[in-house]
GROMACS .gro file of C-alpha atoms in nm:
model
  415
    1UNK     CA    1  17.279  10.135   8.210
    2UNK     CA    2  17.450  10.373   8.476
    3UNK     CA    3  17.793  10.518   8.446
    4UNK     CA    4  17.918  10.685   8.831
    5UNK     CA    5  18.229  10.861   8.850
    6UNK     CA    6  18.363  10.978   9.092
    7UNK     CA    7  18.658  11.057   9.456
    8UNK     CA    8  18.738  10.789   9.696
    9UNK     CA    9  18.934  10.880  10.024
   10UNK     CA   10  19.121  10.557  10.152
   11UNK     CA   11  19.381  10.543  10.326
   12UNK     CA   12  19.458  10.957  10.346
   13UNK     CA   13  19.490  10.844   9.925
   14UNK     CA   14  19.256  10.991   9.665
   15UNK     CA   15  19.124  10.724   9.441
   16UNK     CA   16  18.973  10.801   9.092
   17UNK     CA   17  18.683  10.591   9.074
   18UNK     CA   18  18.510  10.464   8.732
   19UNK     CA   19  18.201  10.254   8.794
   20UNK     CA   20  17.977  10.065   8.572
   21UNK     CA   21  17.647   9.986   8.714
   22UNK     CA   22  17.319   9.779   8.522
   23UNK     CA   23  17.035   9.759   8.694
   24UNK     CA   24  16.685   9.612   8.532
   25UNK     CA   25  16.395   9.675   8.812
   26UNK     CA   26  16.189   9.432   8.598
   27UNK     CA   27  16.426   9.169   8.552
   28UNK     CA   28  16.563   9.205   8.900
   29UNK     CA   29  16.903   9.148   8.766
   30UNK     CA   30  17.249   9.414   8.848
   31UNK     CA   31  17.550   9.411   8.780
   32UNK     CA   32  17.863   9.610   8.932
   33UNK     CA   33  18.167   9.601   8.739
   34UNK     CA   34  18.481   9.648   8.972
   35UNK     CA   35  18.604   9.988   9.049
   36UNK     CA   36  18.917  10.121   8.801
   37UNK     CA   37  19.188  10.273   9.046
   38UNK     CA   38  19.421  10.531   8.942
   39UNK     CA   39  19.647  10.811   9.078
   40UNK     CA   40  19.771  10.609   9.388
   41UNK     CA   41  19.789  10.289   9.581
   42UNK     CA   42  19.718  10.275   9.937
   43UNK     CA   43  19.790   9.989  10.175
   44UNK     CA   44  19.515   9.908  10.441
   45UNK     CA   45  19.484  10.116  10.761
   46UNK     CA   46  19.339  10.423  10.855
   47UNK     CA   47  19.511  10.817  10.904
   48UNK     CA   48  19.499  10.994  11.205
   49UNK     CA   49  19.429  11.359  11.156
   50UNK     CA   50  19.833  11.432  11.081
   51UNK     CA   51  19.741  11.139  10.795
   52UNK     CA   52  19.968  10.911  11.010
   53UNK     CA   53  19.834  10.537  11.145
   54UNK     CA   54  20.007  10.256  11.328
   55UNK     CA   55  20.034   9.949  11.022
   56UNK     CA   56  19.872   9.687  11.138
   57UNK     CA   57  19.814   9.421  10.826
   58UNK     CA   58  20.090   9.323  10.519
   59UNK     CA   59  20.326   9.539  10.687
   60UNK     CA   60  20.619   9.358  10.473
   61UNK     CA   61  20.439   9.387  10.148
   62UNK     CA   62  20.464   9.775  10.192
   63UNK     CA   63  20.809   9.780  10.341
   64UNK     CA   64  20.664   9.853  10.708
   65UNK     CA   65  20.771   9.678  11.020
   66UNK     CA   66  20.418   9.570  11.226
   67UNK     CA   67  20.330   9.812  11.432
   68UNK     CA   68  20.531  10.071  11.275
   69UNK     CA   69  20.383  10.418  11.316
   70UNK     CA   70  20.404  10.615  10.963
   71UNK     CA   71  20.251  10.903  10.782
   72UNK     CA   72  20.168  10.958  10.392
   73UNK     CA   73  20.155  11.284  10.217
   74UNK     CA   74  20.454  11.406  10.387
   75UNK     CA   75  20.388  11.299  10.733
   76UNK     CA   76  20.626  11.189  10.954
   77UNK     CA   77  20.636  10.809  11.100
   78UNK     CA   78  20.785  10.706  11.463
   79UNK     CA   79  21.075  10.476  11.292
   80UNK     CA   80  21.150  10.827  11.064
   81UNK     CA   81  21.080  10.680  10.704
   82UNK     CA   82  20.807  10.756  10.518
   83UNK     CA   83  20.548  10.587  10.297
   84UNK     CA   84  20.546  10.628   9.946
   85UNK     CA   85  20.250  10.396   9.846
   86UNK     CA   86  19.910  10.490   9.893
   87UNK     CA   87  19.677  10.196  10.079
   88UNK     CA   88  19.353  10.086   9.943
   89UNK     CA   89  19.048  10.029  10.153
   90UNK     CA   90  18.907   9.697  10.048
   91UNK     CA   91  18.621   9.726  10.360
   92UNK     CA   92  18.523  10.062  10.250
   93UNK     CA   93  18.448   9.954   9.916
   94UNK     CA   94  18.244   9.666  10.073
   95UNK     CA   95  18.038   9.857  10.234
   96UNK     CA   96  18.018  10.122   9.945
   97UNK     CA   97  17.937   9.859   9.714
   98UNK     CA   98  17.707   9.716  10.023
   99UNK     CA   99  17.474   9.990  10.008
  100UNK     CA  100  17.470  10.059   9.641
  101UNK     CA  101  17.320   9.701   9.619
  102UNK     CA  102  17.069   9.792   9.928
  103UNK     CA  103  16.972  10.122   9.714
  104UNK     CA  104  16.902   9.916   9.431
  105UNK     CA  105  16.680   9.641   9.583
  106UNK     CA  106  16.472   9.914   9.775
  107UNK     CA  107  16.426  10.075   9.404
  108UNK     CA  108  16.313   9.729   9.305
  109UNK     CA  109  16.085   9.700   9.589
  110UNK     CA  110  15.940  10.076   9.568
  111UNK     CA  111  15.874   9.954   9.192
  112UNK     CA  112  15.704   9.624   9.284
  113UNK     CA  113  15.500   9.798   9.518
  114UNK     CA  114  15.412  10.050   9.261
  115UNK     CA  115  15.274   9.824   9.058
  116UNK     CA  116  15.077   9.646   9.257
  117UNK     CA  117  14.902   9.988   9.387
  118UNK     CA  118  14.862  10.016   8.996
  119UNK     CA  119  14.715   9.747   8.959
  120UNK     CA  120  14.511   9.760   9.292
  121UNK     CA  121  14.354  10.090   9.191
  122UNK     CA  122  14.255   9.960   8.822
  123UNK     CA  123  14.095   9.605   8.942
  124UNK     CA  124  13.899   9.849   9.220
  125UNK     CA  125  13.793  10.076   8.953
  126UNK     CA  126  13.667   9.772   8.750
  127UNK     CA  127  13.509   9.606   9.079
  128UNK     CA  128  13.351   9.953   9.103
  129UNK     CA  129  13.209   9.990   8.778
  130UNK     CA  130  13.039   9.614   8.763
  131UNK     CA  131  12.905   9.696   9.111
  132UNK     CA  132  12.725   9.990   9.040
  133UNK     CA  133  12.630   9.841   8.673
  134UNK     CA  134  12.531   9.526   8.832
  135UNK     CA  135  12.316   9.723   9.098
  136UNK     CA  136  12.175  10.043   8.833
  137UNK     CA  137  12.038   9.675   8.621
  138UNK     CA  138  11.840   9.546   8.902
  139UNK     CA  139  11.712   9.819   8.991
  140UNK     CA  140  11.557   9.966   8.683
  141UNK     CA  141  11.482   9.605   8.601
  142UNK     CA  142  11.322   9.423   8.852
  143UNK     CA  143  11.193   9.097   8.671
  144UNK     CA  144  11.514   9.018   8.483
  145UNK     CA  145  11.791   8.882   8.548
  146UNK     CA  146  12.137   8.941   8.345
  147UNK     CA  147  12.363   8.618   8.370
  148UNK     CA  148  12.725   8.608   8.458
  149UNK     CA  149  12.725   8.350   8.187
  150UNK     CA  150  12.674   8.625   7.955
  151UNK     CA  151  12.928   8.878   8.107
  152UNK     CA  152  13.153   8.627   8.062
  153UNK     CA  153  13.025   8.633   7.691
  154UNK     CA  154  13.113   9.012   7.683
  155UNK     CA  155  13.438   8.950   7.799
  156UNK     CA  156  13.410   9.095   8.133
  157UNK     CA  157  13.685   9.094   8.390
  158UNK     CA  158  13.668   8.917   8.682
  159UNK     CA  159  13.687   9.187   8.892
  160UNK     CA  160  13.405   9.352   8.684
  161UNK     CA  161  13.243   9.029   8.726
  162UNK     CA  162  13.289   8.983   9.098
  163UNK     CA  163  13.152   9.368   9.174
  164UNK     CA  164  12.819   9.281   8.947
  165UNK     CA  165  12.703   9.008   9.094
  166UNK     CA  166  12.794   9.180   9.456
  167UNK     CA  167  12.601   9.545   9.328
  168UNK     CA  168  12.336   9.237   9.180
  169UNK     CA  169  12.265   9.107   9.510
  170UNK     CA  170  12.268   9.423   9.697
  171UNK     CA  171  12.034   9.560   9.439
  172UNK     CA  172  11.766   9.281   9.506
  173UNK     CA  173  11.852   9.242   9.863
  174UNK     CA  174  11.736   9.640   9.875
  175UNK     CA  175  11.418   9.614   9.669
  176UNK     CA  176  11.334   9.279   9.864
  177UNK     CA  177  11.318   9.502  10.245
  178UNK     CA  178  11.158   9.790  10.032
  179UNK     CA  179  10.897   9.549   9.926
  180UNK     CA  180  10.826   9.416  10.260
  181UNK     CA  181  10.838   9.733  10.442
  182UNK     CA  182  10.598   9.868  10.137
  183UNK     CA  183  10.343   9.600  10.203
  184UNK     CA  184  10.375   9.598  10.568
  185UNK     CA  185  10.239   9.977  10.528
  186UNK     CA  186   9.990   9.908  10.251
  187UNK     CA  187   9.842   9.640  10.479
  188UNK     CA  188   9.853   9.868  10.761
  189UNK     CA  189   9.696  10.163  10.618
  190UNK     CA  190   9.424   9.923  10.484
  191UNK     CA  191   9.376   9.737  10.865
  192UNK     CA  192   9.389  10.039  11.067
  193UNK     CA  193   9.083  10.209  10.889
  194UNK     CA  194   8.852   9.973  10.674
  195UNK     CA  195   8.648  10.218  10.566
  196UNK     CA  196   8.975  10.441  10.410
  197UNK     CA  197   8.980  10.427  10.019
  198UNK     CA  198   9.337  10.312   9.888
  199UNK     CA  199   9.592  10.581   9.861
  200UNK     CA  200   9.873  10.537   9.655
  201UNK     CA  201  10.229  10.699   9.799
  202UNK     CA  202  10.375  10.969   9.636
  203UNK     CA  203  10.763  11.007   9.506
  204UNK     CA  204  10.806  10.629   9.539
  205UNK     CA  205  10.945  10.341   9.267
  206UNK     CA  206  10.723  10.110   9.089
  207UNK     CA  207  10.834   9.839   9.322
  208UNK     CA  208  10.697  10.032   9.648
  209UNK     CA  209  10.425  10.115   9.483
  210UNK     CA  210  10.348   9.750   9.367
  211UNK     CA  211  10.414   9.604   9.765
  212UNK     CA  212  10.207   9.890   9.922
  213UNK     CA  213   9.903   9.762   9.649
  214UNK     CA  214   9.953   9.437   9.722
  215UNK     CA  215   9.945   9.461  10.126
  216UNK     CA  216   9.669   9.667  10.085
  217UNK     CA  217   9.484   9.428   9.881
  218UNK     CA  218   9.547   9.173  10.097
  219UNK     CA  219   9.402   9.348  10.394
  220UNK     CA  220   9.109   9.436  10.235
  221UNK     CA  221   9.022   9.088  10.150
  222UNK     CA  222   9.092   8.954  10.497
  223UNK     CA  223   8.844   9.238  10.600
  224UNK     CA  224   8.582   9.163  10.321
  225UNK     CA  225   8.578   8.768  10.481
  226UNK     CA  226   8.569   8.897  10.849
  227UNK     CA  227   8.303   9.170  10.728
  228UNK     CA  228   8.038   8.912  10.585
  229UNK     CA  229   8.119   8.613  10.806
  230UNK     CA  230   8.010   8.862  11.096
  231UNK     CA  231   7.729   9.023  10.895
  232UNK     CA  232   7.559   8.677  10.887
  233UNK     CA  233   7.614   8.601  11.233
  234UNK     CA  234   7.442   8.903  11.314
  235UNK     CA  235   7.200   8.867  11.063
  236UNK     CA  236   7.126   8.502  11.122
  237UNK     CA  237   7.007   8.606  11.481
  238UNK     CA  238   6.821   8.943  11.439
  239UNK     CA  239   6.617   8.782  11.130
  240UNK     CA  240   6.464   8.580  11.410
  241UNK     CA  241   6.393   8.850  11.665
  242UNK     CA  242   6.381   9.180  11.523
  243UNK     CA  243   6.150   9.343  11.305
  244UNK     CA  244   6.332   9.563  11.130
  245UNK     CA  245   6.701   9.582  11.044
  246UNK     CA  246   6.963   9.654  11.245
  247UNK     CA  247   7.155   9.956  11.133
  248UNK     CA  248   7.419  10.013  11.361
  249UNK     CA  249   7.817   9.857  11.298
  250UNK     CA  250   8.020   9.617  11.449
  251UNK     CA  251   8.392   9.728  11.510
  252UNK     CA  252   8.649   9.611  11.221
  253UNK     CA  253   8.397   9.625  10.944
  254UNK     CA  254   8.395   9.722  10.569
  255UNK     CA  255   8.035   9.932  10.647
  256UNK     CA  256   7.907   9.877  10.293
  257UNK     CA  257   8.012   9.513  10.260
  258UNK     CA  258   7.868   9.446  10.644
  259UNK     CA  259   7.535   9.625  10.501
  260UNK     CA  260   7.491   9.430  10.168
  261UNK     CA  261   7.626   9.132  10.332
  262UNK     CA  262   7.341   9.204  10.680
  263UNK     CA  263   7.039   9.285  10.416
  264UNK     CA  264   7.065   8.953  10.219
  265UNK     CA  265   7.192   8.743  10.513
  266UNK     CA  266   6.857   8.913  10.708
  267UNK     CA  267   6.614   8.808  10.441
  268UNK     CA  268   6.726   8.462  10.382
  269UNK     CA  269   6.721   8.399  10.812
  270UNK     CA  270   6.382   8.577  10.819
  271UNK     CA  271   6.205   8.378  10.556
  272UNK     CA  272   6.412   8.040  10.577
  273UNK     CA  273   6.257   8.059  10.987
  274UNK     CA  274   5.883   8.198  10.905
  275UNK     CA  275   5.871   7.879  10.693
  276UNK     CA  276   6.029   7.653  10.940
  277UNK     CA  277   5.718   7.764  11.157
  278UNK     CA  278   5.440   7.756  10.936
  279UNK     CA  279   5.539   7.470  10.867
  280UNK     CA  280   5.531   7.344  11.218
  281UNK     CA  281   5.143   7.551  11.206
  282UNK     CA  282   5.031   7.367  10.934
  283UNK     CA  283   5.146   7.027  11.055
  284UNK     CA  284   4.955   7.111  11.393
  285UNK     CA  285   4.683   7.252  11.236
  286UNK     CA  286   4.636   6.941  10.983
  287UNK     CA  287   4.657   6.738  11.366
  288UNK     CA  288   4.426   6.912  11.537
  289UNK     CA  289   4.138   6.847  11.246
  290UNK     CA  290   4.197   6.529  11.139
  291UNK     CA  291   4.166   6.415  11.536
  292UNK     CA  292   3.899   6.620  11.590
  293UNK     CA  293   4.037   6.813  11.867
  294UNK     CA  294   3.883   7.097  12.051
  295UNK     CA  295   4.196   7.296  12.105
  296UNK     CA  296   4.184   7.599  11.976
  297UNK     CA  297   4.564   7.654  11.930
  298UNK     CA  298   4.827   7.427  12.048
  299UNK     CA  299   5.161   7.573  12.100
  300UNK     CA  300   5.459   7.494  11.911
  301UNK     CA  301   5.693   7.214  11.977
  302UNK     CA  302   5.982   7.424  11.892
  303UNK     CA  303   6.115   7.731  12.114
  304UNK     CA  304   6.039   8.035  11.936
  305UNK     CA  305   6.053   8.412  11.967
  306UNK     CA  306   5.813   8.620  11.956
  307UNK     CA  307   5.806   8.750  11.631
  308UNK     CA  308   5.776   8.389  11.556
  309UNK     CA  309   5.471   8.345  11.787
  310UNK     CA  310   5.265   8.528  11.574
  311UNK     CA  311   5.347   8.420  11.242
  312UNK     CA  312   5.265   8.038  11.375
  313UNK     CA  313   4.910   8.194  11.512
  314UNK     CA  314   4.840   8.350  11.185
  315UNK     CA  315   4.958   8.051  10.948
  316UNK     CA  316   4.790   7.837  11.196
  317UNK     CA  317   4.462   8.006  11.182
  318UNK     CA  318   4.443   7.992  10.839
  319UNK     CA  319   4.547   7.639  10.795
  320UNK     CA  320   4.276   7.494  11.035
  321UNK     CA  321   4.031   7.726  10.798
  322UNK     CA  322   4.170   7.578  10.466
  323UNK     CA  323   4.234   7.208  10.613
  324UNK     CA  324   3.870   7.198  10.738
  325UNK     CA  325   3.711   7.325  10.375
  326UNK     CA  326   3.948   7.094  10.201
  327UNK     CA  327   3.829   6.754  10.421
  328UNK     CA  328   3.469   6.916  10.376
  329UNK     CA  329   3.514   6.848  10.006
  330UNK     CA  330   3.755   6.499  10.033
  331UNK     CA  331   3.436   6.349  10.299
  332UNK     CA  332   3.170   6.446  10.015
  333UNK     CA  333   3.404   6.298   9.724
  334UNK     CA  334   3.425   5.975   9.984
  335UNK     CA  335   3.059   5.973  10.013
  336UNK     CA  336   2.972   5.975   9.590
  337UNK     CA  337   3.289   5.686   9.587
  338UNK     CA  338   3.078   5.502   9.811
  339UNK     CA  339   2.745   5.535   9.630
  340UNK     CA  340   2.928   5.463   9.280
  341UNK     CA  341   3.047   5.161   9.480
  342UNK     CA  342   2.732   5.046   9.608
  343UNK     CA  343   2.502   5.140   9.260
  344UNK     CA  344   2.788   4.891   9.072
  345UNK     CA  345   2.782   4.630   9.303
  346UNK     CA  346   3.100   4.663   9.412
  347UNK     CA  347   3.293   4.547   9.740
  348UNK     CA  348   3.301   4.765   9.996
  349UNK     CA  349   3.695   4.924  10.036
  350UNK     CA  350   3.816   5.215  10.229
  351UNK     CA  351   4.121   5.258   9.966
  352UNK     CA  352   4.033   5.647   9.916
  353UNK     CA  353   4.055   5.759  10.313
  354UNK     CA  354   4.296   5.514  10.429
  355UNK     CA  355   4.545   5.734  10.478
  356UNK     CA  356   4.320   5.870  10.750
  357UNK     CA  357   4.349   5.508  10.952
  358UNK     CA  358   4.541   5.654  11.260
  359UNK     CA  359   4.320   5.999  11.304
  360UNK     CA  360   3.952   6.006  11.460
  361UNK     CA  361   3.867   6.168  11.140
  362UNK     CA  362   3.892   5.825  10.991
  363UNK     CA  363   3.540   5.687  11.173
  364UNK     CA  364   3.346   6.003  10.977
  365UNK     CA  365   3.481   5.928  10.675
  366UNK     CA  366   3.454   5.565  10.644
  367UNK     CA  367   3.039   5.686  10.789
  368UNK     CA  368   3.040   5.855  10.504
  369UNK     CA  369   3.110   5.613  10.271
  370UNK     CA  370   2.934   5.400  10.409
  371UNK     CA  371   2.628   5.590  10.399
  372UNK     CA  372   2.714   5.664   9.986
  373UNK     CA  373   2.748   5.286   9.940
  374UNK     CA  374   2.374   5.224  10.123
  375UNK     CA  375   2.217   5.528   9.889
  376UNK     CA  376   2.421   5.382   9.594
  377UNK     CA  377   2.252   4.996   9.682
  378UNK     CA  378   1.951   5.141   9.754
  379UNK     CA  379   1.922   5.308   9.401
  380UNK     CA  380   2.043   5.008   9.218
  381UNK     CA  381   1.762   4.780   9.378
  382UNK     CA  382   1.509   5.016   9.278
  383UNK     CA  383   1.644   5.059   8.949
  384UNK     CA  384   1.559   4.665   8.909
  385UNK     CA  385   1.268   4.702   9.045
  386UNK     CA  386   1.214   4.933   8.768
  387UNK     CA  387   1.292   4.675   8.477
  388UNK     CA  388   1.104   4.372   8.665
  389UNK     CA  389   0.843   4.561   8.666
  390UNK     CA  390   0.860   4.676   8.287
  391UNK     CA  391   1.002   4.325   8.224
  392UNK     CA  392   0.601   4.166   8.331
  393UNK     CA  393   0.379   4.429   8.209
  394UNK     CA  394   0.610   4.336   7.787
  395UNK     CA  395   0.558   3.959   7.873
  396UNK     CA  396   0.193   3.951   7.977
  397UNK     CA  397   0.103   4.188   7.666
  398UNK     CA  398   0.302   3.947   7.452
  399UNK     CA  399   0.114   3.672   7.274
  400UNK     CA  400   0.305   3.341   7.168
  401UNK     CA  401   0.707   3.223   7.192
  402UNK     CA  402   0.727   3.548   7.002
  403UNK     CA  403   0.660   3.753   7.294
  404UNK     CA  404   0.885   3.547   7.515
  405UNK     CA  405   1.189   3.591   7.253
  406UNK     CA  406   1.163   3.969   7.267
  407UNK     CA  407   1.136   3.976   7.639
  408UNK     CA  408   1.492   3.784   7.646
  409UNK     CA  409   1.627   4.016   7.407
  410UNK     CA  410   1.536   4.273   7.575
  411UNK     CA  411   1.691   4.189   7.951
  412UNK     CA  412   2.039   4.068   7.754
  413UNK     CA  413   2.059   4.450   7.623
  414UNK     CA  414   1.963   4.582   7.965
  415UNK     CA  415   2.244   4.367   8.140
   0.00000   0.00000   0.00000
């Protein structure tokens, strides 16, 4: 509550005032009681600077013709009488009364907006505080995640709430281009120079580090796969022509990968083709002596360098040698088949050089059997020539049936 006092000029009359004023900012509620006059009454109408005016309004009710010219305080008038009654200014207490009530609603409005600064400042402060939190979580922990489900829990405010998830996001937004920009350079540092050994950055967070390992990691393995698939390309093609090793590098290589990867790629191409052609040398050389032929070396039927030239004229030199001795000893094994054949009895059959049917070979070897059976039939007929003979010179020494009975026995155990 507000008690004013205080002088009111109306009317060239001085008014004692008493006011009683309540005003709640909060409540937005006043009240104004009505001023107490005292000392004088005044009529309405303003005094000129003798504190004289021309009446104008309720001239009767103070005794005043309209229009009559008077003066209070001991003023004169125009019609020569003189007011006794001071006038009251109902219009100036309007207004008065007018402003107090603008004075009071702009206190109510200064105090509105002072709270709302208030509480502007304290929800920013608490927006604030869950943004950095939020972000200062994130990033010292990168793998885990803290719910708004359980900030709710802690009875956060919203505004603590809102800036957390905002410093949150911003947190993992920022590691997300660090991490891509890391392994963008890791990769890089890895591409660039394949032969550099990994170095890790200096004065950086776990999370660079991490990304830069990771692109570089990735590089190198793209490299390691480029390294060996060119390696055996190179290696598939020298192990056919060269003699020796290539030791010089291909651009974009991992050099000890390309040589490991070269060496064992070289050996396998080298010996997988020297047996592809002696192969091919023993197949011709197998040819050329089972049909008898007089070449002394017929060429490959295969295109072939020459460091594969000579390894078919050495493997095929050495297979006519050991394909020659080794039908040498099948045509002699024919031959005794062919006398065991004949000294039985036996059909002739050429079951043990058939195999032989389509090569001029075949003719020699079915000779020799041939010839094997004759000495086998040969030496079976003599052979029972032999017991005949025996056979005559028992019976004729024989005298009686007994003589002829041991003669029988005799040829049933010799049968």
């Amino acid at each position: 509550m507000i008690a004013k006092k205080g002088l009111i000029m109306i009317g060239g009359c001085t008014l004692a005032v008493s006011a009683i004023t309540a005003i709640s900012f909060e409540q937005e509620e006043q009240k104004v009681n009505a001023p107490m006059i005292t000392a004088c009454q005044a009529h309405p109408g303003r005094t000129d600077g003798s504190g004289c005016h021309t009446c104008r309004t309720n001239c009767e009710k103070w005794g005043l013709s309209y229009g009559e010219y008077h003066c209070h305080n001991g003023g004169g008038s125009s019609s020569g009488s003189q007011a006794t009654t001071p006038a009251y200014d109902a219009q100036a207490e309007q207004a008065r009364i007018a402003e107090q009530k603008r004075q009071e609603e702009e206190a109510k409005r200064q105090e509105e907006l002072r709270l709302a600064e208030e509480k502007r400042i304290q929800e920013q402060k608490e927006y604030d505080q869950g943004y950095q939190e939020g972000f200062d979580y994130k990033w010292k922990n990168i793998h885990d995640d803290l719910s708004i489900e359980q900030l709710k829990e802690d009875q956060k405010s919203a505004k603590y709430q809102e800036g957390y998830e905002k410093g949150f996001a911003e947190a993992q937004k920022q590691l997300n281009e660090e991490k891509e920009k890391a392994y963008q350079l890791g990769y890089d540092q890895k591409k660039n120079d394949p032969n550099q050994s990994f170095q890790e950055p200096a004065d950086q967070s776990e999370n660079y580090k991490k990304a830069f390992r990771s692109g570089y990691d990735t590089a190198e393995k793209e490299l390691t796969a480029f390294t060996q698939k060119v390696a055996k390309e190179h290696a598939s093609h020298d192990g056919i022509h060269l003699d020796h090793l290539d030791e010089n590098f291909p651009d974009g290589v991992i050099h000890a990968t390309y040589t490991q990867a070269y060496q064992t790629a070289y050996q396998e191409a080298e010996a997988d083709y020297f047996e592809k052609i002696a192969n091919e040398a023993r197949q011709n050389a197998q040819e050329k002596v089972w049909n008898q032929d007089q070449q002394s070396n017929p060429q490959s039927k295969q295109a072939i360098s020459e460091k594969g030239k000579a390894k078919y004229q050495t493997q095929f030199a050495a297979s006519v040698q050991e394909i020659e001795k080794n039908l040498k000893a099948e045509k002699a094994s024919i031959q005794k088949q062919g006398y065991q054949d004949g000294l039985e009895g036996k059909e002739k059959e050429d079951t043990v050089f058939s195999k032989y049917k389509k090569y001029k070979i075949y003719n020699d070897l079915q000779s020799a059997y041939l010839q094997g059976y004759k000495k086998g039939e040969e030496k079976k007929q003599e052979e029972d020539n032999m017991f005949f003979a025996g056979a005559l010179s028992v019976l004729l020494t024989t005298i009686g049936g007994g003589g002829l009975i041991a003669y029988k026995k005799h040829k049933q155990k010799t049968m």
